[in-house]
Short mmCIF file of N, CA and C in Angstrom, two decimals:
data_model
loop_
_atom_site.label_atom_id
_atom_site.label_comp_id
_atom_site.label_asym_id
_atom_site.label_seq_id
_atom_site.Cartn_x
_atom_site.Cartn_y
_atom_site.Cartn_z
N MET K 1 -60.87 -134.78 28.07
CA MET K 1 -61.54 -134.16 29.19
C MET K 1 -63.04 -134.14 28.93
N ALA K 2 -63.82 -134.60 29.88
CA ALA K 2 -65.26 -134.68 29.71
C ALA K 2 -65.93 -133.46 30.32
N PHE K 3 -66.97 -132.97 29.65
CA PHE K 3 -67.75 -131.85 30.17
C PHE K 3 -69.21 -132.26 30.18
N GLN K 4 -69.91 -131.77 31.19
CA GLN K 4 -71.35 -131.95 31.21
C GLN K 4 -71.96 -131.09 30.11
N PRO K 5 -73.01 -131.57 29.45
CA PRO K 5 -73.66 -130.73 28.45
C PRO K 5 -74.11 -129.41 29.06
N SER K 6 -74.02 -128.36 28.26
CA SER K 6 -74.38 -127.03 28.74
C SER K 6 -75.87 -126.97 29.04
N SER K 7 -76.22 -126.40 30.20
CA SER K 7 -77.63 -126.24 30.54
C SER K 7 -78.16 -124.99 29.87
N GLU K 8 -79.44 -125.00 29.60
CA GLU K 8 -80.05 -123.84 28.97
C GLU K 8 -80.12 -122.69 29.97
N SER K 9 -79.93 -121.49 29.49
CA SER K 9 -80.04 -120.34 30.37
C SER K 9 -81.46 -120.20 30.89
N ALA K 10 -81.57 -119.77 32.15
CA ALA K 10 -82.89 -119.55 32.73
C ALA K 10 -83.56 -118.32 32.11
N ILE K 11 -82.79 -117.50 31.43
CA ILE K 11 -83.32 -116.32 30.78
C ILE K 11 -83.84 -116.72 29.41
N GLN K 12 -85.05 -116.33 29.11
CA GLN K 12 -85.67 -116.72 27.86
C GLN K 12 -85.41 -115.68 26.77
N LEU K 13 -85.39 -116.16 25.53
CA LEU K 13 -85.13 -115.27 24.41
C LEU K 13 -86.18 -114.17 24.32
N ASP K 14 -87.44 -114.46 24.69
CA ASP K 14 -88.48 -113.45 24.56
C ASP K 14 -88.36 -112.35 25.62
N GLN K 15 -87.40 -112.51 26.54
CA GLN K 15 -87.15 -111.46 27.52
C GLN K 15 -86.14 -110.42 27.02
N VAL K 16 -85.51 -110.70 25.89
CA VAL K 16 -84.46 -109.83 25.38
C VAL K 16 -85.07 -108.56 24.79
N ASN K 17 -84.49 -107.43 25.14
CA ASN K 17 -84.90 -106.15 24.58
C ASN K 17 -84.09 -105.93 23.30
N PHE K 18 -84.66 -106.32 22.17
CA PHE K 18 -83.91 -106.29 20.91
C PHE K 18 -83.64 -104.87 20.42
N VAL K 19 -84.49 -103.92 20.81
CA VAL K 19 -84.22 -102.52 20.45
C VAL K 19 -82.95 -102.06 21.15
N ALA K 20 -82.84 -102.35 22.45
CA ALA K 20 -81.65 -101.97 23.20
C ALA K 20 -80.42 -102.71 22.68
N VAL K 21 -80.60 -103.97 22.30
CA VAL K 21 -79.50 -104.76 21.75
C VAL K 21 -78.97 -104.12 20.47
N GLU K 22 -79.87 -103.75 19.58
CA GLU K 22 -79.44 -103.15 18.31
C GLU K 22 -78.76 -101.80 18.54
N GLU K 23 -79.27 -101.01 19.47
CA GLU K 23 -78.63 -99.73 19.78
C GLU K 23 -77.21 -99.96 20.33
N THR K 24 -77.06 -100.98 21.17
CA THR K 24 -75.75 -101.29 21.74
C THR K 24 -74.80 -101.79 20.66
N ALA K 25 -75.31 -102.63 19.75
CA ALA K 25 -74.48 -103.13 18.65
C ALA K 25 -74.02 -101.99 17.75
N SER K 26 -74.89 -101.01 17.54
CA SER K 26 -74.52 -99.85 16.72
C SER K 26 -73.38 -99.08 17.36
N ILE K 27 -73.41 -98.95 18.67
CA ILE K 27 -72.33 -98.26 19.38
C ILE K 27 -71.03 -99.06 19.28
N LEU K 28 -71.12 -100.38 19.34
CA LEU K 28 -69.93 -101.22 19.14
C LEU K 28 -69.33 -100.99 17.76
N ARG K 29 -70.19 -100.94 16.75
CA ARG K 29 -69.70 -100.74 15.38
C ARG K 29 -69.04 -99.38 15.20
N GLN K 30 -69.43 -98.42 16.02
CA GLN K 30 -68.83 -97.08 15.96
C GLN K 30 -67.56 -96.96 16.80
N GLY K 31 -67.12 -98.07 17.39
CA GLY K 31 -65.91 -98.05 18.20
C GLY K 31 -66.13 -97.76 19.66
N GLY K 32 -67.38 -97.88 20.12
CA GLY K 32 -67.70 -97.57 21.52
C GLY K 32 -67.40 -98.72 22.47
N LEU K 33 -67.41 -98.39 23.76
CA LEU K 33 -67.27 -99.37 24.83
C LEU K 33 -68.63 -99.59 25.47
N VAL K 34 -68.97 -100.85 25.73
CA VAL K 34 -70.27 -101.15 26.29
C VAL K 34 -70.14 -102.10 27.47
N ALA K 35 -71.08 -101.99 28.39
CA ALA K 35 -71.21 -102.95 29.49
C ALA K 35 -72.43 -103.81 29.22
N TYR K 36 -72.34 -105.09 29.56
CA TYR K 36 -73.46 -105.99 29.30
C TYR K 36 -73.42 -107.16 30.28
N PRO K 37 -74.58 -107.79 30.52
CA PRO K 37 -74.64 -108.90 31.47
C PRO K 37 -74.14 -110.19 30.83
N THR K 38 -73.44 -111.01 31.61
CA THR K 38 -73.03 -112.33 31.12
C THR K 38 -73.61 -113.39 32.06
N GLU K 39 -73.13 -114.61 31.93
CA GLU K 39 -73.66 -115.70 32.75
C GLU K 39 -73.48 -115.47 34.25
N ALA K 40 -72.36 -114.82 34.63
CA ALA K 40 -72.06 -114.68 36.06
C ALA K 40 -71.90 -113.24 36.52
N VAL K 41 -71.22 -112.43 35.72
CA VAL K 41 -70.92 -111.06 36.13
C VAL K 41 -71.15 -110.11 34.96
N TRP K 42 -71.09 -108.83 35.23
CA TRP K 42 -71.16 -107.85 34.15
C TRP K 42 -69.84 -107.85 33.38
N GLY K 43 -69.95 -107.67 32.07
CA GLY K 43 -68.77 -107.62 31.23
C GLY K 43 -68.64 -106.27 30.54
N LEU K 44 -67.42 -105.99 30.10
CA LEU K 44 -67.15 -104.84 29.25
C LEU K 44 -66.71 -105.35 27.89
N GLY K 45 -67.16 -104.70 26.82
CA GLY K 45 -66.82 -105.19 25.50
C GLY K 45 -66.63 -104.09 24.48
N CYS K 46 -66.06 -104.49 23.35
CA CYS K 46 -65.86 -103.58 22.22
C CYS K 46 -65.59 -104.44 20.99
N ASP K 47 -65.41 -103.77 19.87
CA ASP K 47 -65.06 -104.43 18.61
C ASP K 47 -63.60 -104.91 18.71
N PRO K 48 -63.35 -106.22 18.62
CA PRO K 48 -61.98 -106.71 18.78
C PRO K 48 -61.03 -106.27 17.68
N PHE K 49 -61.57 -105.83 16.54
CA PHE K 49 -60.72 -105.41 15.43
C PHE K 49 -60.55 -103.89 15.36
N ASN K 50 -61.06 -103.19 16.37
CA ASN K 50 -60.88 -101.75 16.47
C ASN K 50 -59.81 -101.50 17.54
N ALA K 51 -58.57 -101.28 17.11
CA ALA K 51 -57.45 -101.17 18.05
C ALA K 51 -57.65 -100.03 19.03
N ARG K 52 -58.20 -98.91 18.56
CA ARG K 52 -58.40 -97.77 19.46
C ARG K 52 -59.39 -98.12 20.55
N ALA K 53 -60.45 -98.84 20.20
CA ALA K 53 -61.45 -99.23 21.20
C ALA K 53 -60.85 -100.20 22.21
N VAL K 54 -60.07 -101.16 21.74
CA VAL K 54 -59.46 -102.13 22.66
C VAL K 54 -58.48 -101.43 23.59
N GLN K 55 -57.67 -100.52 23.05
CA GLN K 55 -56.74 -99.76 23.89
C GLN K 55 -57.48 -98.95 24.96
N ARG K 56 -58.57 -98.35 24.54
CA ARG K 56 -59.36 -97.55 25.48
C ARG K 56 -59.94 -98.44 26.58
N LEU K 57 -60.38 -99.63 26.22
CA LEU K 57 -60.94 -100.57 27.20
C LEU K 57 -59.87 -101.01 28.20
N LEU K 58 -58.69 -101.32 27.71
CA LEU K 58 -57.60 -101.75 28.59
C LEU K 58 -57.20 -100.63 29.54
N LEU K 59 -57.16 -99.40 29.04
CA LEU K 59 -56.84 -98.27 29.90
C LEU K 59 -57.92 -98.05 30.96
N LEU K 60 -59.18 -98.20 30.56
CA LEU K 60 -60.28 -98.02 31.50
C LEU K 60 -60.20 -99.02 32.64
N LYS K 61 -59.87 -100.25 32.32
CA LYS K 61 -59.76 -101.29 33.34
C LYS K 61 -58.41 -101.28 34.06
N GLN K 62 -57.46 -100.50 33.53
CA GLN K 62 -56.08 -100.52 34.03
C GLN K 62 -55.52 -101.96 33.92
N ARG K 63 -55.82 -102.59 32.79
CA ARG K 63 -55.42 -103.98 32.57
C ARG K 63 -54.13 -104.03 31.76
N ASP K 64 -53.23 -104.88 32.19
CA ASP K 64 -51.96 -105.08 31.49
C ASP K 64 -52.24 -105.62 30.10
N PRO K 65 -51.84 -104.92 29.03
CA PRO K 65 -52.10 -105.42 27.67
C PRO K 65 -51.50 -106.79 27.40
N ALA K 66 -50.48 -107.18 28.14
CA ALA K 66 -49.85 -108.48 27.92
C ALA K 66 -50.78 -109.64 28.28
N LYS K 67 -51.81 -109.37 29.07
CA LYS K 67 -52.71 -110.45 29.50
C LYS K 67 -53.67 -110.90 28.41
N GLY K 68 -53.95 -110.04 27.44
CA GLY K 68 -54.93 -110.38 26.42
C GLY K 68 -56.34 -110.35 26.99
N VAL K 69 -57.33 -110.60 26.12
CA VAL K 69 -58.74 -110.61 26.53
C VAL K 69 -59.48 -111.73 25.80
N ILE K 70 -60.64 -112.07 26.34
CA ILE K 70 -61.49 -113.12 25.78
C ILE K 70 -62.37 -112.54 24.67
N LEU K 71 -62.66 -113.36 23.67
CA LEU K 71 -63.67 -113.05 22.68
C LEU K 71 -64.88 -113.94 22.91
N ILE K 72 -66.06 -113.36 22.83
CA ILE K 72 -67.29 -114.09 23.08
C ILE K 72 -68.17 -114.00 21.83
N ALA K 73 -68.85 -115.12 21.51
CA ALA K 73 -69.64 -115.19 20.28
C ALA K 73 -70.97 -115.85 20.55
N SER K 74 -71.86 -115.75 19.56
CA SER K 74 -73.19 -116.36 19.69
C SER K 74 -73.21 -117.79 19.16
N SER K 75 -72.21 -118.15 18.35
CA SER K 75 -72.20 -119.48 17.72
C SER K 75 -70.79 -119.85 17.30
N MET K 76 -70.57 -121.12 17.04
CA MET K 76 -69.28 -121.54 16.51
C MET K 76 -69.06 -120.99 15.12
N GLU K 77 -70.12 -120.76 14.38
CA GLU K 77 -69.99 -120.19 13.04
C GLU K 77 -69.30 -118.83 13.10
N GLN K 78 -69.62 -118.03 14.11
CA GLN K 78 -68.98 -116.72 14.24
C GLN K 78 -67.48 -116.85 14.54
N LEU K 79 -67.07 -118.00 15.07
CA LEU K 79 -65.66 -118.21 15.41
C LEU K 79 -64.93 -119.01 14.34
N LYS K 80 -65.57 -119.22 13.22
CA LYS K 80 -65.02 -120.07 12.16
C LYS K 80 -63.58 -119.71 11.76
N PRO K 81 -63.22 -118.42 11.62
CA PRO K 81 -61.85 -118.10 11.23
C PRO K 81 -60.79 -118.59 12.22
N TRP K 82 -61.19 -118.79 13.47
CA TRP K 82 -60.24 -119.22 14.50
C TRP K 82 -60.19 -120.76 14.63
N LEU K 83 -61.10 -121.44 13.97
CA LEU K 83 -61.23 -122.89 14.19
C LEU K 83 -60.77 -123.70 12.98
N THR K 84 -60.05 -123.08 12.07
CA THR K 84 -59.68 -123.78 10.84
C THR K 84 -58.71 -124.93 11.06
N GLN K 85 -57.94 -124.89 12.15
CA GLN K 85 -56.92 -125.92 12.37
C GLN K 85 -57.27 -126.90 13.48
N VAL K 86 -58.47 -126.80 14.07
CA VAL K 86 -58.80 -127.72 15.14
C VAL K 86 -59.09 -129.10 14.56
N THR K 87 -58.75 -130.14 15.31
CA THR K 87 -58.97 -131.51 14.87
C THR K 87 -60.43 -131.90 15.11
N PRO K 88 -60.90 -132.97 14.46
CA PRO K 88 -62.27 -133.43 14.73
C PRO K 88 -62.51 -133.72 16.21
N GLN K 89 -61.54 -134.28 16.89
CA GLN K 89 -61.69 -134.55 18.32
C GLN K 89 -61.81 -133.26 19.12
N GLN K 90 -60.98 -132.27 18.76
CA GLN K 90 -61.06 -130.99 19.45
C GLN K 90 -62.39 -130.30 19.19
N ARG K 91 -62.89 -130.41 17.97
CA ARG K 91 -64.19 -129.82 17.65
C ARG K 91 -65.29 -130.47 18.50
N GLN K 92 -65.20 -131.76 18.71
CA GLN K 92 -66.17 -132.43 19.58
C GLN K 92 -66.13 -131.86 20.99
N GLN K 93 -64.93 -131.58 21.49
CA GLN K 93 -64.81 -130.97 22.82
C GLN K 93 -65.48 -129.61 22.86
N LEU K 94 -65.26 -128.82 21.83
CA LEU K 94 -65.88 -127.50 21.78
C LEU K 94 -67.40 -127.63 21.74
N GLU K 95 -67.89 -128.51 20.88
CA GLU K 95 -69.33 -128.68 20.73
C GLU K 95 -69.98 -129.19 22.01
N ALA K 96 -69.23 -129.98 22.80
CA ALA K 96 -69.76 -130.53 24.04
C ALA K 96 -69.89 -129.46 25.13
N SER K 97 -69.12 -128.40 25.03
CA SER K 97 -69.11 -127.40 26.10
C SER K 97 -69.74 -126.07 25.69
N TRP K 98 -70.02 -125.90 24.41
CA TRP K 98 -70.62 -124.66 23.91
C TRP K 98 -72.02 -124.90 23.38
N PRO K 99 -72.95 -123.97 23.51
CA PRO K 99 -72.79 -122.73 24.26
C PRO K 99 -72.76 -122.98 25.77
N GLY K 100 -71.97 -122.23 26.47
CA GLY K 100 -71.86 -122.40 27.90
C GLY K 100 -70.66 -121.68 28.48
N PRO K 101 -70.48 -121.75 29.80
CA PRO K 101 -69.47 -120.95 30.50
C PRO K 101 -68.08 -121.59 30.49
N VAL K 102 -67.61 -121.98 29.31
CA VAL K 102 -66.27 -122.54 29.17
C VAL K 102 -65.54 -121.75 28.09
N THR K 103 -64.40 -121.18 28.47
CA THR K 103 -63.53 -120.46 27.53
C THR K 103 -62.38 -121.37 27.15
N TRP K 104 -62.12 -121.48 25.86
CA TRP K 104 -61.04 -122.33 25.37
C TRP K 104 -59.91 -121.48 24.81
N LEU K 105 -58.69 -121.86 25.15
CA LEU K 105 -57.51 -121.26 24.53
C LEU K 105 -57.16 -122.06 23.30
N ILE K 106 -57.18 -121.40 22.14
CA ILE K 106 -56.97 -122.05 20.85
C ILE K 106 -55.82 -121.37 20.13
N GLU K 107 -54.89 -122.15 19.64
CA GLU K 107 -53.69 -121.60 19.00
C GLU K 107 -54.08 -120.66 17.86
N ASP K 108 -53.53 -119.46 17.91
CA ASP K 108 -53.85 -118.46 16.89
C ASP K 108 -53.16 -118.80 15.58
N GLN K 109 -53.84 -118.53 14.47
CA GLN K 109 -53.30 -118.78 13.14
C GLN K 109 -52.96 -117.49 12.41
N GLY K 110 -52.69 -116.43 13.18
CA GLY K 110 -52.32 -115.16 12.58
C GLY K 110 -53.51 -114.26 12.29
N TYR K 111 -54.69 -114.63 12.78
CA TYR K 111 -55.90 -113.88 12.48
C TYR K 111 -56.22 -112.84 13.56
N THR K 112 -55.71 -113.07 14.77
CA THR K 112 -56.14 -112.30 15.93
C THR K 112 -55.28 -111.05 16.14
N PRO K 113 -55.90 -109.88 16.39
CA PRO K 113 -55.12 -108.68 16.68
C PRO K 113 -54.23 -108.86 17.92
N GLU K 114 -53.09 -108.19 17.89
CA GLU K 114 -52.11 -108.34 18.97
C GLU K 114 -52.68 -107.95 20.33
N LEU K 115 -53.51 -106.91 20.37
CA LEU K 115 -54.06 -106.47 21.65
C LEU K 115 -55.02 -107.49 22.24
N ILE K 116 -55.60 -108.34 21.41
CA ILE K 116 -56.48 -109.41 21.91
C ILE K 116 -55.63 -110.55 22.47
N LEU K 117 -54.56 -110.89 21.77
CA LEU K 117 -53.69 -111.98 22.21
C LEU K 117 -52.87 -111.63 23.43
N GLY K 118 -52.43 -110.38 23.55
CA GLY K 118 -51.48 -110.04 24.59
C GLY K 118 -50.15 -110.73 24.29
N ARG K 119 -49.56 -111.30 25.31
CA ARG K 119 -48.27 -111.98 25.13
C ARG K 119 -48.43 -113.43 24.69
N HIS K 120 -49.65 -113.88 24.50
CA HIS K 120 -49.94 -115.29 24.27
C HIS K 120 -49.92 -115.64 22.78
N THR K 121 -49.78 -116.91 22.49
CA THR K 121 -49.89 -117.41 21.12
C THR K 121 -51.25 -118.04 20.87
N SER K 122 -52.06 -118.12 21.92
CA SER K 122 -53.42 -118.66 21.81
C SER K 122 -54.43 -117.56 22.06
N VAL K 123 -55.60 -117.71 21.44
CA VAL K 123 -56.69 -116.76 21.64
C VAL K 123 -57.75 -117.43 22.50
N ALA K 124 -58.34 -116.67 23.42
CA ALA K 124 -59.36 -117.18 24.34
C ALA K 124 -60.74 -116.94 23.73
N LEU K 125 -61.48 -118.04 23.49
CA LEU K 125 -62.77 -117.97 22.79
C LEU K 125 -63.87 -118.65 23.59
N ARG K 126 -65.08 -118.11 23.48
CA ARG K 126 -66.23 -118.73 24.15
C ARG K 126 -67.49 -118.45 23.34
N VAL K 127 -68.36 -119.44 23.28
CA VAL K 127 -69.71 -119.26 22.75
C VAL K 127 -70.64 -119.21 23.96
N THR K 128 -71.30 -118.09 24.13
CA THR K 128 -72.12 -117.87 25.31
C THR K 128 -73.51 -118.49 25.17
N ALA K 129 -74.08 -118.84 26.32
CA ALA K 129 -75.46 -119.32 26.35
C ALA K 129 -76.43 -118.22 26.79
N HIS K 130 -75.90 -117.03 27.09
CA HIS K 130 -76.75 -115.95 27.59
C HIS K 130 -77.51 -115.32 26.42
N PRO K 131 -78.84 -115.36 26.42
CA PRO K 131 -79.61 -114.88 25.26
C PRO K 131 -79.34 -113.43 24.89
N TRP K 132 -79.16 -112.55 25.87
CA TRP K 132 -78.91 -111.14 25.56
C TRP K 132 -77.58 -110.98 24.85
N VAL K 133 -76.56 -111.70 25.31
CA VAL K 133 -75.23 -111.55 24.70
C VAL K 133 -75.20 -112.21 23.33
N ARG K 134 -75.89 -113.33 23.18
CA ARG K 134 -75.98 -113.95 21.85
C ARG K 134 -76.66 -113.00 20.87
N ALA K 135 -77.73 -112.36 21.33
CA ALA K 135 -78.42 -111.39 20.47
C ALA K 135 -77.51 -110.21 20.13
N LEU K 136 -76.68 -109.79 21.10
CA LEU K 136 -75.77 -108.67 20.86
C LEU K 136 -74.71 -109.04 19.82
N CYS K 137 -74.15 -110.24 19.94
CA CYS K 137 -73.15 -110.68 18.95
C CYS K 137 -73.77 -110.81 17.56
N ASP K 138 -75.00 -111.32 17.52
CA ASP K 138 -75.68 -111.44 16.23
C ASP K 138 -75.94 -110.07 15.61
N ALA K 139 -76.40 -109.13 16.44
CA ALA K 139 -76.68 -107.79 15.94
C ALA K 139 -75.40 -107.08 15.51
N PHE K 140 -74.32 -107.32 16.22
CA PHE K 140 -73.03 -106.72 15.87
C PHE K 140 -72.45 -107.35 14.61
N GLY K 141 -72.70 -108.65 14.46
CA GLY K 141 -72.22 -109.35 13.28
C GLY K 141 -70.98 -110.19 13.51
N GLY K 142 -70.68 -110.48 14.77
CA GLY K 142 -69.51 -111.30 15.06
C GLY K 142 -69.16 -111.26 16.53
N PRO K 143 -68.05 -111.87 16.90
CA PRO K 143 -67.65 -111.89 18.31
C PRO K 143 -67.23 -110.52 18.80
N ILE K 144 -67.35 -110.32 20.10
CA ILE K 144 -66.95 -109.07 20.74
C ILE K 144 -65.99 -109.39 21.89
N VAL K 145 -65.27 -108.38 22.33
CA VAL K 145 -64.41 -108.55 23.50
C VAL K 145 -65.29 -108.77 24.73
N SER K 146 -64.84 -109.68 25.59
CA SER K 146 -65.55 -109.92 26.85
C SER K 146 -64.52 -109.96 27.98
N THR K 147 -64.57 -108.94 28.82
CA THR K 147 -63.71 -108.90 30.00
C THR K 147 -64.55 -108.39 31.16
N SER K 148 -64.29 -108.88 32.34
CA SER K 148 -65.14 -108.53 33.48
C SER K 148 -65.17 -107.02 33.70
N ALA K 149 -66.32 -106.53 34.10
CA ALA K 149 -66.51 -105.10 34.34
C ALA K 149 -65.97 -104.77 35.72
N ASN K 150 -64.70 -104.40 35.75
CA ASN K 150 -64.05 -104.03 37.00
C ASN K 150 -62.74 -103.34 36.66
N THR K 151 -62.17 -102.71 37.67
CA THR K 151 -60.79 -102.26 37.57
C THR K 151 -59.91 -103.45 37.91
N SER K 152 -58.83 -103.65 37.17
CA SER K 152 -57.99 -104.83 37.37
C SER K 152 -57.59 -104.96 38.84
N GLY K 153 -57.73 -106.20 39.32
CA GLY K 153 -57.40 -106.48 40.71
C GLY K 153 -58.57 -106.34 41.66
N GLN K 154 -59.68 -105.77 41.19
CA GLN K 154 -60.87 -105.60 42.02
C GLN K 154 -61.92 -106.65 41.65
N PRO K 155 -62.85 -106.95 42.56
CA PRO K 155 -63.89 -107.94 42.25
C PRO K 155 -64.75 -107.49 41.08
N PRO K 156 -65.24 -108.44 40.26
CA PRO K 156 -66.15 -108.08 39.17
C PRO K 156 -67.42 -107.42 39.70
N LEU K 157 -67.91 -106.45 38.96
CA LEU K 157 -69.10 -105.72 39.38
C LEU K 157 -70.35 -106.55 39.11
N GLN K 158 -71.33 -106.43 40.01
CA GLN K 158 -72.51 -107.29 39.96
C GLN K 158 -73.80 -106.56 39.60
N THR K 159 -73.80 -105.24 39.63
CA THR K 159 -75.05 -104.50 39.38
C THR K 159 -74.81 -103.32 38.44
N ARG K 160 -75.90 -102.88 37.84
CA ARG K 160 -75.84 -101.69 36.98
C ARG K 160 -75.36 -100.48 37.78
N ALA K 161 -75.85 -100.36 39.02
CA ALA K 161 -75.46 -99.22 39.85
C ALA K 161 -73.96 -99.22 40.11
N ASP K 162 -73.38 -100.40 40.33
CA ASP K 162 -71.93 -100.50 40.55
C ASP K 162 -71.17 -100.02 39.32
N ILE K 163 -71.65 -100.42 38.14
CA ILE K 163 -70.97 -100.03 36.90
C ILE K 163 -71.06 -98.52 36.69
N GLU K 164 -72.23 -97.96 36.92
CA GLU K 164 -72.40 -96.53 36.74
C GLU K 164 -71.53 -95.75 37.72
N GLN K 165 -71.43 -96.25 38.95
CA GLN K 165 -70.62 -95.57 39.96
C GLN K 165 -69.13 -95.67 39.63
N THR K 166 -68.71 -96.84 39.13
CA THR K 166 -67.29 -97.08 38.87
C THR K 166 -66.81 -96.42 37.58
N PHE K 167 -67.61 -96.57 36.51
CA PHE K 167 -67.15 -96.12 35.19
C PHE K 167 -67.86 -94.87 34.68
N GLY K 168 -69.05 -94.59 35.21
CA GLY K 168 -69.75 -93.36 34.84
C GLY K 168 -69.84 -93.17 33.35
N MET K 169 -69.37 -92.02 32.88
CA MET K 169 -69.47 -91.67 31.46
C MET K 169 -68.32 -92.24 30.63
N GLU K 170 -67.48 -93.06 31.24
CA GLU K 170 -66.34 -93.62 30.52
C GLU K 170 -66.77 -94.73 29.55
N ILE K 171 -67.98 -95.27 29.75
CA ILE K 171 -68.51 -96.24 28.79
C ILE K 171 -69.60 -95.57 27.97
N ASP K 172 -69.87 -96.11 26.79
CA ASP K 172 -70.78 -95.46 25.85
C ASP K 172 -72.18 -96.04 25.86
N ALA K 173 -72.34 -97.23 26.43
CA ALA K 173 -73.67 -97.84 26.52
C ALA K 173 -73.66 -98.91 27.59
N LEU K 174 -74.82 -99.13 28.18
CA LEU K 174 -75.00 -100.19 29.16
C LEU K 174 -76.25 -100.97 28.76
N LEU K 175 -76.06 -102.22 28.38
CA LEU K 175 -77.18 -103.08 27.99
C LEU K 175 -77.79 -103.66 29.25
N ASP K 176 -78.91 -103.14 29.67
CA ASP K 176 -79.45 -103.42 31.00
C ASP K 176 -80.31 -104.68 30.98
N GLY K 177 -79.66 -105.83 31.08
CA GLY K 177 -80.36 -107.10 31.16
C GLY K 177 -79.95 -107.87 32.40
N PRO K 178 -80.55 -109.04 32.62
CA PRO K 178 -80.25 -109.83 33.81
C PRO K 178 -78.97 -110.65 33.65
N LEU K 179 -78.30 -110.89 34.78
CA LEU K 179 -77.19 -111.83 34.78
C LEU K 179 -77.74 -113.26 34.64
N GLY K 180 -76.86 -114.18 34.25
CA GLY K 180 -77.30 -115.54 33.97
C GLY K 180 -77.42 -116.46 35.17
N GLY K 181 -77.03 -116.00 36.35
CA GLY K 181 -77.26 -116.80 37.55
C GLY K 181 -76.10 -117.67 38.00
N LEU K 182 -75.02 -117.71 37.25
CA LEU K 182 -73.86 -118.49 37.70
C LEU K 182 -73.08 -117.71 38.75
N ASN K 183 -72.34 -118.45 39.59
CA ASN K 183 -71.67 -117.78 40.71
C ASN K 183 -70.19 -117.54 40.48
N ARG K 184 -69.70 -117.83 39.26
CA ARG K 184 -68.29 -117.59 38.98
C ARG K 184 -68.10 -117.37 37.49
N PRO K 185 -67.02 -116.67 37.11
CA PRO K 185 -66.73 -116.48 35.68
C PRO K 185 -66.44 -117.81 34.99
N SER K 186 -66.34 -117.77 33.69
CA SER K 186 -66.20 -119.00 32.89
C SER K 186 -64.92 -119.75 33.23
N ARG K 187 -65.02 -121.07 33.11
CA ARG K 187 -63.84 -121.92 33.19
C ARG K 187 -62.95 -121.65 31.98
N ILE K 188 -61.64 -121.68 32.17
CA ILE K 188 -60.70 -121.48 31.06
C ILE K 188 -59.86 -122.75 30.90
N CYS K 189 -59.86 -123.30 29.68
CA CYS K 189 -59.15 -124.55 29.39
C CYS K 189 -58.30 -124.38 28.14
N ASP K 190 -57.21 -125.11 28.09
CA ASP K 190 -56.33 -125.12 26.92
C ASP K 190 -56.76 -126.26 26.00
N LEU K 191 -57.14 -125.93 24.78
CA LEU K 191 -57.65 -126.96 23.87
C LEU K 191 -56.56 -127.95 23.47
N ALA K 192 -55.32 -127.50 23.37
CA ALA K 192 -54.24 -128.38 22.93
C ALA K 192 -53.85 -129.39 24.00
N THR K 193 -53.87 -128.97 25.26
CA THR K 193 -53.38 -129.83 26.34
C THR K 193 -54.48 -130.37 27.24
N GLY K 194 -55.65 -129.72 27.22
CA GLY K 194 -56.70 -130.12 28.15
C GLY K 194 -56.54 -129.53 29.53
N GLU K 195 -55.49 -128.77 29.76
CA GLU K 195 -55.24 -128.19 31.09
C GLU K 195 -56.32 -127.17 31.43
N ILE K 196 -56.79 -127.22 32.68
CA ILE K 196 -57.76 -126.24 33.17
C ILE K 196 -56.98 -125.13 33.87
N LEU K 197 -57.03 -123.93 33.30
CA LEU K 197 -56.27 -122.82 33.85
C LEU K 197 -57.07 -122.02 34.87
N ARG K 198 -58.41 -122.01 34.73
CA ARG K 198 -59.28 -121.39 35.74
C ARG K 198 -60.47 -122.32 35.93
N PRO K 199 -60.61 -122.88 37.12
CA PRO K 199 -61.70 -123.86 37.36
C PRO K 199 -63.08 -123.24 37.18
#
C-alpha cells in the first residue's frame, strides 16, 4: 500500500508553550487525565501503563473497554518495544507514513496493557506530526493514550470551550494549543494485511 509522504504541520515548533507542555506531562506522570489538540480534533490522554488512569478515561468517555485505544508518540524510537517483530518492508511502510495522521494496527507481543488492547490482539500506534503533541510525548517520556475528546457516540469536540462544557473538572489539565487543520481523525490501517479500517 502506497502513502503520500507526510506533510509538515502548519504549526511551528516555536509556537509551542513548553512550560504548559511540561506541566501537562507532570500531570500525566501523576496519573491524571488531560485534553490536548491533535491534527484534526481534541484528544483525551493518560499514561497507558497506569491502569487506574485508563479506567477513569474509559468511564469518562463511556467507552466500551473492549474497543481498546490508540497510543500516540513523538517518534518511532518511542514505539520501539512494539516494533520488535515488524519486517523491513513493514518498517518502510511505517516510515513512509510517520509522522502523520495514519494509525497502524500492529500485532502485540505481550507488551501492551489489556485496557489498551481491548478485545484485540493488535495495538493501535501512531507517530504524530503535531508539534505540541510531540513535545508532550517527549516531556512525558513516551507514548500516551490518544482518544477523541467526546462522549462515545457523539461527535469529537472541536474547541476548548466544548471540552470545558462537556468534561468540566473531570479532566486534570487542558493543553491549550491549536488543532492541526485536518478535517478528519487519523486513517487506521492493519500493518499485517494492508486493510484500511478507517479511511
